[in-house]
CSV table of C-alpha atoms and ligand atoms in Angstrom, one decimal:
chain,number,residue,atom,x,y,z
A,218,MET,CA,20.5,17.1,23.3
A,219,ASP,CA,18.0,14.7,24.9
A,220,LYS,CA,15.8,14.4,21.8
A,221,MET,CA,15.0,10.8,20.9
A,222,SER,CA,16.3,9.6,17.6
A,223,CYS,CA,14.7,7.0,15.4
A,224,LYS,CA,16.5,3.7,14.8
A,225,PHE,CA,13.7,1.9,13.2
A,226,ASN,CA,10.5,3.5,11.8
A,227,PHE,CA,7.4,1.3,12.0
A,228,SER,CA,5.0,4.0,10.7
A,229,ALA,CA,2.2,2.9,8.5
A,230,GLY,CA,2.8,5.6,6.0
A,231,PRO,CA,4.5,7.8,5.0
A,232,ALA,CA,6.9,5.0,5.9
A,233,ASN,CA,10.6,4.4,5.9
A,234,LEU,CA,12.4,4.2,2.6
A,235,PRO,CA,15.5,2.1,1.9
A,236,LYS,CA,18.5,3.9,3.3
A,237,GLU,CA,20.4,3.4,0.1
A,238,VAL,CA,17.7,5.3,-1.8
A,239,MET,CA,17.8,8.2,0.6
A,240,VAL,CA,21.6,8.4,0.4
A,241,LYS,CA,21.5,8.3,-3.4
A,242,ALA,CA,18.8,11.0,-3.5
A,243,GLN,CA,20.9,13.1,-1.1
A,244,SER,CA,24.0,12.7,-3.2
A,245,GLU,CA,22.3,14.0,-6.4
A,246,PHE,CA,20.0,16.4,-4.7
A,247,LEU,CA,21.7,19.6,-6.0
A,248,ASP,CA,23.0,18.2,-9.3
A,249,TRP,CA,21.3,15.3,-11.0
A,250,ASN,CA,23.5,13.5,-13.5
A,251,GLY,CA,25.7,16.5,-14.2
A,252,THR,CA,22.8,18.7,-15.3
A,253,GLY,CA,23.5,21.3,-12.6
A,254,MET,CA,19.9,21.0,-11.5
A,255,SER,CA,18.0,19.2,-8.8
A,256,VAL,CA,15.3,16.9,-10.1
A,257,MET,CA,12.9,19.1,-8.0
A,258,GLU,CA,13.6,22.1,-10.2
A,259,MET,CA,13.5,20.4,-13.6
A,260,SER,CA,10.7,20.9,-16.1
A,261,HIS,CA,8.6,17.7,-16.2
A,262,ARG,CA,8.5,18.1,-20.0
A,263,GLY,CA,12.2,18.7,-20.3
A,264,LYS,CA,14.8,16.3,-21.9
A,265,GLU,CA,16.5,15.9,-18.6
A,266,TYR,CA,13.4,14.7,-16.8
A,267,ALA,CA,12.1,12.4,-19.6
A,268,PRO,CA,14.4,9.4,-18.8
A,269,ILE,CA,13.5,9.6,-15.1
A,270,LEU,CA,9.8,9.0,-15.8
A,271,GLU,CA,10.6,6.5,-18.5
A,272,ASN,CA,13.0,4.5,-16.2
A,273,ALA,CA,10.5,4.5,-13.4
A,274,LYS,CA,7.8,3.2,-15.7
A,275,VAL,CA,9.9,0.5,-17.4
A,276,ASN,CA,11.1,-0.8,-14.0
A,277,LEU,CA,7.7,-0.8,-12.4
A,278,ARG,CA,6.5,-2.9,-15.3
A,279,LYS,CA,9.5,-5.2,-15.0
A,280,LEU,CA,9.0,-5.7,-11.2
A,281,LEU,CA,5.3,-6.4,-11.4
A,282,ASN,CA,5.5,-8.2,-14.7
A,283,ILE,CA,2.8,-6.0,-16.1
A,284,PRO,CA,1.3,-7.4,-19.4
A,285,ASN,CA,1.4,-5.3,-22.5
A,286,ASN,CA,-2.4,-4.7,-22.5
A,287,TYR,CA,-2.2,-2.7,-19.3
A,288,LYS,CA,-1.2,1.0,-18.8
A,289,ALA,CA,0.8,2.1,-15.7
A,290,LEU,CA,-0.1,5.7,-14.7
A,291,PHE,CA,1.6,8.0,-12.2
A,292,LEU,CA,-1.2,10.1,-10.7
A,293,GLN,CA,-1.8,12.4,-7.8
A,294,GLY,CA,-4.4,12.7,-5.1
A,295,GLY,CA,-3.5,9.7,-3.0
A,296,ALA,CA,-5.4,6.4,-2.9
A,297,VAL,CA,-8.5,7.9,-1.5
A,298,THR,CA,-9.0,10.1,-4.7
A,299,GLN,CA,-9.6,6.8,-6.5
A,300,ASN,CA,-12.6,6.3,-4.3
A,301,PHE,CA,-14.5,8.6,-6.7
A,302,MET,CA,-12.2,8.2,-9.8
A,303,VAL,CA,-13.0,4.5,-10.0
A,304,PRO,CA,-16.8,5.0,-10.3
A,305,MET,CA,-16.3,8.1,-12.6
A,306,ASN,CA,-14.1,6.0,-14.9
A,307,LEU,CA,-15.9,2.7,-14.7
A,308,LEU,CA,-19.4,2.7,-13.4
A,309,ASN,CA,-21.0,3.7,-16.7
A,310,ASN,CA,-24.6,3.8,-15.2
A,311,GLN,CA,-24.2,0.1,-14.1
A,312,THR,CA,-23.9,-1.3,-10.7
A,313,ALA,CA,-20.7,-2.2,-8.7
A,314,SER,CA,-20.0,-4.5,-5.8
A,315,TYR,CA,-17.7,-3.7,-2.9
A,316,VAL,CA,-16.0,-6.1,-0.5
A,317,ILE,CA,-15.5,-4.6,3.0
A,318,SER,CA,-12.7,-6.2,4.8
A,319,GLY,CA,-11.5,-3.3,7.0
A,320,TYR,CA,-11.3,0.4,7.6
A,321,TRP,CA,-10.1,1.4,4.1
A,322,SER,CA,-12.4,-0.7,2.0
A,323,LYS,CA,-15.4,0.5,4.1
A,324,ARG,CA,-14.3,4.1,3.5
A,325,THR,CA,-14.0,3.4,-0.2
A,326,PHE,CA,-17.6,2.0,-0.2
A,327,ASN,CA,-18.8,5.1,1.8
A,328,ASP,CA,-17.1,7.5,-0.6
A,329,ALA,CA,-18.8,5.8,-3.6
A,330,GLN,CA,-22.3,6.5,-2.1
A,331,PRO,CA,-22.9,9.7,-4.2
A,332,PHE,CA,-23.1,7.3,-7.1
A,333,SER,CA,-26.1,5.0,-7.6
A,334,GLY,CA,-25.9,1.2,-7.9
A,335,ILE,CA,-23.1,0.7,-5.2
A,336,ASN,CA,-23.7,-2.6,-3.4
A,337,ILE,CA,-21.9,-4.7,-0.8
A,338,ALA,CA,-20.5,-8.0,-2.1
A,339,ALA,CA,-19.3,-9.2,1.3
A,340,SER,CA,-18.4,-7.7,4.6
A,341,SER,CA,-16.5,-8.8,7.7
A,342,GLU,CA,-17.5,-5.8,9.8
A,343,ASP,CA,-19.7,-8.0,12.0
A,344,ILE,CA,-16.6,-10.0,13.1
A,345,ASN,CA,-14.6,-6.8,13.6
A,346,TYR,CA,-12.5,-7.5,10.5
A,347,THR,CA,-10.7,-10.4,12.0
A,348,LYS,CA,-10.9,-12.3,8.8
A,349,ALA,CA,-11.2,-11.2,5.2
A,350,PRO,CA,-14.4,-12.4,3.4
A,351,ASP,CA,-13.6,-15.6,1.4
A,352,PHE,CA,-13.5,-15.1,-2.4
A,353,ASN,CA,-16.3,-17.6,-2.8
A,354,SER,CA,-18.6,-15.6,-0.5
A,355,TRP,CA,-18.4,-12.5,-2.7
A,356,ASP,CA,-21.9,-11.7,-4.0
A,357,ILE,CA,-21.2,-10.2,-7.4
A,358,LYS,CA,-23.7,-9.6,-10.2
A,359,ALA,CA,-22.7,-10.7,-13.7
A,360,SER,CA,-23.8,-7.2,-14.9
A,361,ASP,CA,-21.6,-5.3,-12.4
A,362,ALA,CA,-19.2,-2.8,-13.9
A,363,TYR,CA,-16.6,-3.9,-11.4
A,364,VAL,CA,-16.0,-5.4,-8.0
A,365,HIS,CA,-13.8,-3.5,-5.6
A,366,PHE,CA,-11.7,-4.9,-2.8
A,367,CYS,CA,-8.5,-4.1,-0.8
A,368,LEU,CA,-5.7,-6.6,-0.9
A,369,ASN,CA,-4.2,-5.5,2.5
A,370,GLU,CA,-6.1,-3.5,5.1
A,371,THR,CA,-3.4,-1.3,6.7
A,372,VAL,CA,-5.4,-0.3,9.8
A,373,ASN,CA,-6.7,-3.8,10.7
A,374,GLY,CA,-3.8,-5.9,9.5
A,375,VAL,CA,-5.8,-8.2,7.3
A,376,GLU,CA,-4.5,-9.4,4.0
A,377,TYR,CA,-5.5,-11.6,1.1
A,378,PHE,CA,-2.7,-13.8,-0.1
A,379,GLU,CA,-4.2,-15.0,-3.3
A,380,ASP,CA,-5.3,-13.1,-6.4
A,381,PRO,CA,-9.0,-13.3,-6.9
A,382,LYS,CA,-10.4,-15.6,-9.5
A,383,VAL,CA,-13.4,-13.6,-10.7
A,384,ASN,CA,-14.4,-14.2,-14.3
A,385,ASN,CA,-16.3,-11.6,-16.4
A,386,VAL,CA,-16.4,-8.8,-13.9
A,387,PRO,CA,-13.3,-6.5,-13.7
A,388,VAL,CA,-11.7,-6.5,-10.3
A,389,VAL,CA,-10.6,-3.2,-8.9
A,390,CYS,CA,-8.0,-3.4,-6.1
A,391,ASP,CA,-6.6,-1.0,-3.6
A,392,MET,CA,-3.0,-2.3,-3.1
A,393,SER,CA,-1.7,0.7,-1.3
A,394,SER,CA,0.0,-1.1,1.5
A,395,THR,CA,1.1,-4.4,-0.1
A,396,ILE,CA,2.1,-3.6,-3.7
A,397,LEU,CA,5.6,-4.7,-4.5
A,398,SER,CA,5.8,-6.9,-1.3
A,399,ARG,CA,5.2,-10.1,-3.3
A,400,PRO,CA,4.5,-11.2,-6.9
A,401,ILE,CA,0.9,-10.9,-8.1
A,402,ASP,CA,-0.8,-12.0,-11.2
A,403,ILE,CA,-1.8,-8.7,-12.8
A,404,SER,CA,-4.1,-10.5,-15.3
A,405,ARG,CA,-6.5,-11.3,-12.5
A,406,TYR,CA,-7.2,-7.6,-12.1
A,407,GLY,CA,-8.8,-4.9,-14.2
A,408,VAL,CA,-7.5,-2.0,-12.2
A,409,ILE,CA,-4.9,-1.7,-9.4
A,410,TYR,CA,-4.1,1.5,-7.5
A,411,ALA,CA,-1.8,2.3,-4.7
A,412,GLY,CA,-0.8,5.5,-2.8
A,413,ALA,CA,3.0,5.6,-2.9
A,414,GLN,CA,3.9,6.4,0.7
A,415,LYS,CA,4.4,2.8,1.9
A,416,ASN,CA,6.3,0.6,-0.5
A,417,ILE,CA,6.9,3.0,-3.4
A,418,GLY,CA,8.1,6.4,-2.3
A,419,PRO,CA,6.9,9.7,-0.9
A,420,ALA,CA,3.3,10.7,-0.4
A,421,GLY,CA,1.6,12.6,-3.2
A,422,LEU,CA,2.1,10.0,-5.9
A,423,THR,CA,-0.4,7.3,-6.8
A,424,ILE,CA,0.2,4.4,-9.1
A,425,LEU,CA,-2.6,3.2,-11.2
A,426,ILE,CA,-2.5,0.1,-13.4
A,427,VAL,CA,-5.4,-0.3,-15.8
A,428,ARG,CA,-6.3,-2.8,-18.5
A,429,ASP,CA,-6.7,-1.1,-21.8
A,430,ASP,CA,-10.2,-2.2,-22.5
A,431,LEU,CA,-11.4,-0.4,-19.3
A,432,LEU,CA,-10.3,3.0,-20.5
A,433,ASP,CA,-13.5,3.6,-22.5
A,434,PHE,CA,-16.2,3.9,-19.8
A,435,SER,CA,-15.6,7.2,-18.2
A,436,ASP,CA,-18.5,9.5,-17.3
A,437,LYS,CA,-18.7,12.5,-19.7
A,438,LYS,CA,-18.4,14.8,-16.7
A,439,THR,CA,-15.0,13.4,-15.6
A,440,PRO,CA,-12.5,16.2,-15.5
A,441,SER,CA,-9.4,15.5,-17.6
A,442,THR,CA,-7.0,15.2,-14.6
A,443,PHE,CA,-9.3,12.5,-13.2
A,444,ASN,CA,-9.8,10.7,-16.5
A,445,TRP,CA,-7.6,7.6,-16.7
A,446,LYS,CA,-7.8,7.6,-20.5
A,447,THR,CA,-6.8,11.2,-20.9
A,448,GLN,CA,-4.0,10.7,-18.4
A,449,SER,CA,-2.8,7.6,-20.3
A,450,GLU,CA,-2.9,9.5,-23.6
A,451,ASN,CA,-0.8,12.2,-22.1
A,452,ASN,CA,1.9,10.0,-20.4
A,453,SER,CA,0.4,10.9,-16.9
A,454,MET,CA,1.1,14.5,-17.7
A,455,ILE,CA,-2.2,16.2,-18.3
A,456,ASN,CA,-0.9,18.5,-15.6
A,457,THR,CA,2.4,18.6,-13.7
A,458,PRO,CA,2.9,15.2,-12.1
A,459,SER,CA,4.5,14.6,-8.7
A,460,SER,CA,7.9,14.8,-10.5
A,461,TYR,CA,10.1,14.4,-7.5
A,462,GLY,CA,7.9,11.6,-6.1
A,463,ILE,CA,8.3,9.7,-9.4
A,464,TYR,CA,12.1,10.2,-9.2
A,465,ILE,CA,12.2,8.7,-5.7
A,466,ALA,CA,9.9,5.9,-6.8
A,467,GLY,CA,12.3,5.2,-9.6
A,468,LEU,CA,15.2,4.9,-7.2
A,469,VAL,CA,13.1,2.5,-5.0
A,470,PHE,CA,12.3,0.4,-8.1
A,471,ASP,CA,16.1,0.3,-9.0
A,472,TRP,CA,16.7,-0.8,-5.4
A,473,LEU,CA,14.1,-3.5,-5.6
A,474,LEU,CA,15.7,-4.8,-8.8
A,475,ARG,CA,19.1,-4.9,-7.2
A,476,GLN,CA,17.6,-7.0,-4.3
A,477,GLY,CA,16.7,-9.5,-6.9
A,478,GLY,CA,13.1,-8.5,-7.5
A,479,ILE,CA,9.9,-8.9,-5.5
A,480,LYS,CA,10.0,-12.7,-5.1
A,481,VAL,CA,13.2,-12.2,-3.1
A,482,LEU,CA,11.4,-9.4,-1.1
A,483,GLU,CA,8.5,-11.8,-0.5
A,484,ASP,CA,10.7,-14.4,1.1
A,485,ILE,CA,12.2,-11.7,3.4
A,486,ASN,CA,8.7,-10.3,4.2
A,487,ILE,CA,7.5,-13.8,5.2
A,488,LYS,CA,10.5,-14.3,7.4
A,489,LYS,CA,10.1,-10.9,9.1
A,490,SER,CA,6.4,-11.2,9.7
A,491,ASN,CA,6.6,-14.9,10.8
A,492,TYR,CA,9.2,-13.9,13.4
A,493,LEU,CA,7.0,-11.2,14.8
A,494,TYR,CA,3.7,-13.2,14.8
A,495,ASN,CA,5.5,-16.3,16.3
A,496,PHE,CA,6.7,-14.1,19.1
A,497,ILE,CA,3.2,-12.6,19.7
A,498,ASP,CA,1.6,-16.1,19.7
A,499,SER,CA,4.2,-17.4,22.2
A,500,SER,CA,3.4,-14.7,24.7
A,501,ASP,CA,0.4,-14.3,27.0
A,502,PHE,CA,1.0,-10.6,27.2
A,503,TYR,CA,0.5,-9.6,23.5
A,504,ILE,CA,-2.4,-10.6,21.4
A,505,ASN,CA,-3.3,-10.6,17.7
A,506,ASN,CA,-6.9,-11.8,16.8
A,507,ILE,CA,-6.6,-11.9,13.1
A,508,ASP,CA,-7.3,-15.3,11.4
A,509,LYS,CA,-4.0,-16.9,10.6
A,510,GLN,CA,-4.9,-17.1,6.9
A,511,ASN,CA,-5.2,-13.3,6.7
A,512,ARG,CA,-2.5,-12.0,9.0
A,513,SER,CA,-0.9,-9.1,7.1
A,514,ARG,CA,2.7,-9.4,6.3
A,515,MET,CA,3.0,-5.6,6.1
A,516,ASN,CA,1.0,-4.3,9.0
A,517,VAL,CA,1.2,-6.4,12.2
A,518,THR,CA,-1.5,-5.2,14.6
A,519,PHE,CA,-1.4,-6.3,18.2
A,520,ASP,CA,-2.7,-5.4,21.6
A,521,ILE,CA,-1.5,-5.8,25.2
A,522,GLN,CA,-3.9,-7.8,27.4
A,523,ASN,CA,-4.0,-4.8,29.7
A,524,ASP,CA,-4.7,-2.1,27.2
A,525,GLU,CA,-3.8,0.7,29.6
A,526,LEU,CA,-0.2,-0.2,28.9
A,527,ASN,CA,-0.5,0.6,25.2
A,528,SER,CA,0.5,4.2,25.6
A,529,ASN,CA,3.5,3.3,27.8
A,530,PHE,CA,4.5,0.8,25.2
A,531,VAL,CA,4.6,3.6,22.5
A,532,ILE,CA,6.4,6.1,24.7
A,533,GLU,CA,9.1,3.7,26.0
A,534,ALA,CA,9.6,2.3,22.5
A,535,GLU,CA,10.5,5.8,21.2
A,536,LYS,CA,13.1,6.0,24.0
A,537,ALA,CA,14.5,2.8,22.6
A,538,GLY,CA,14.6,4.3,19.1
A,539,LEU,CA,11.5,2.4,17.8
A,540,PHE,CA,9.0,4.9,16.2
A,541,GLY,CA,5.5,4.7,14.8
A,542,LEU,CA,4.1,1.8,16.8
A,543,LYS,CA,0.8,3.4,17.8
A,544,GLY,CA,-2.3,1.8,16.2
A,545,HIS,CA,-4.5,3.7,13.8
A,546,ARG,CA,-6.5,6.4,15.6
A,547,MET,CA,-9.8,4.7,14.6
A,548,VAL,CA,-9.0,1.3,16.2
A,549,GLY,CA,-6.3,2.0,18.9
A,550,GLY,CA,-4.0,-0.7,20.0
A,551,LEU,CA,-0.5,-1.2,18.5
A,552,ARG,CA,0.8,-1.7,15.0
A,553,ALA,CA,4.2,-2.4,13.5
A,554,SER,CA,4.3,-1.6,9.8
A,555,ILE,CA,7.1,-3.6,8.2
A,556,TYR,CA,7.2,-2.8,4.5
A,557,ASN,CA,10.0,-3.8,2.1
A,558,ALA,CA,12.4,-1.1,3.5
A,559,MET,CA,12.2,-2.4,7.1
A,560,PRO,CA,15.3,-4.6,7.6
A,561,TYR,CA,15.2,-7.9,9.5
A,562,GLU,CA,17.3,-6.3,12.2
A,563,GLY,CA,14.3,-3.9,12.8
A,564,ILE,CA,12.1,-6.9,13.7
A,565,LEU,CA,14.8,-8.4,15.9
A,566,ALA,CA,15.0,-5.0,17.8
A,567,LEU,CA,11.3,-4.8,18.1
A,568,VAL,CA,10.9,-8.3,19.5
A,569,GLU,CA,13.7,-7.7,22.0
A,570,TYR,CA,12.0,-4.5,23.1
A,571,MET,CA,8.7,-6.3,23.4
A,572,LYS,CA,10.3,-9.0,25.6
A,573,GLU,CA,11.8,-6.3,27.9
A,574,PHE,CA,8.5,-4.4,28.1
A,575,GLU,CA,6.7,-7.6,29.0
A,576,LYS,CA,9.2,-8.4,31.7
A,577,LYS,CA,8.9,-4.9,33.2
A,578,TYR,CA,5.1,-5.0,33.4
B,775,PMP,N1,-6.0,2.5,1.2
B,775,PMP,C1,-5.2,1.9,2.0
B,775,PMP,C2,-5.1,0.4,2.1
B,775,PMP,C3,-4.3,2.7,2.8
B,775,PMP,O1,-3.5,2.1,3.6
B,775,PMP,C4,-4.3,4.1,2.7
B,775,PMP,C5,-3.4,5.0,3.6
B,775,PMP,N2,-3.0,4.5,4.8
B,775,PMP,C6,-5.3,4.7,1.9
B,775,PMP,C7,-6.1,3.9,1.1
B,775,PMP,C8,-5.4,6.2,1.8
B,775,PMP,O2,-4.3,6.6,1.1
B,775,PMP,P1,-4.1,8.2,0.8
B,775,PMP,O3,-3.9,8.9,2.1
B,775,PMP,O4,-2.9,8.2,-0.1
B,775,PMP,O5,-5.3,8.7,0.1
């Protein structure tokens, strides 16, 4: 068989999961905890499933240190569904401001256009998203229902490393590609949401963390499945949740706790991304133009000076067992997504491959 086999998966998402988690899931796939059932075939309302959801919830709260006045919901629809759920649940006939720091936050802004009163607080589009707009440049109205921003832009590789200090206006944040990669101060946010398929688990599950006082502003036309308050009152089960996805997320949370929590992961993530960026900076062959203050620890974007070589880079990388290095279809170039589950050895292997490729060309 001459099929190439993946040693390290650098895909932006769905992304690699910790090996230990996969092995554990495999070992209990047919029989969870002596029940004789797979988690996949259990009723989400049954007594067998209840502790799986509860455990995932408790451990997510522990990992992120979620204060008591916040709810953690396990929703469906992916992060992009929040592009209209956020205005439906919060706008309340007011205005809202959107920070545009890359492809995803621009898309969030565009998706909110059917609603009125959607404004731009700041944008780095004119500099090709090479730097995230400074917090102090955000133009927010005191009467805004919320300000929306994205903590880490997966496509462009641009990340904020501080929590925003915005008083009086609730901050809504898309954390899809950086949640659980480092500690955050939840109290700085009104709403946090994240698609699961990077640092949490399989696609199809969306985590939403919302401050209690923000549950009372939904538009009357909001359907129950899209209404955060209804979901919260029904333990994220107004309909069938992504039950297997929640189970895997729970295994990932257990794994994160065994590693020592997300401060430990942060240190490893700093080490991993520094190693890769330092190599890129030391080379004349590879380039990364993102402002050093905002270089993403999760999604390292780069280009080869001669961009015709990008496709060779991807093809030959796969032969070396390194998958998922192609940049996003909207921006091209190359990208290594190095979430929590990517071991340091994966970075070493990638840098070795990059050195070899540079030598060859
Ligand atoms: N926001 C960010 C920051 C993302 O990285 C992604 C997915 N790559 C999305 C939103 C969209 O997520 P989904 O496909 O789950 O809707």
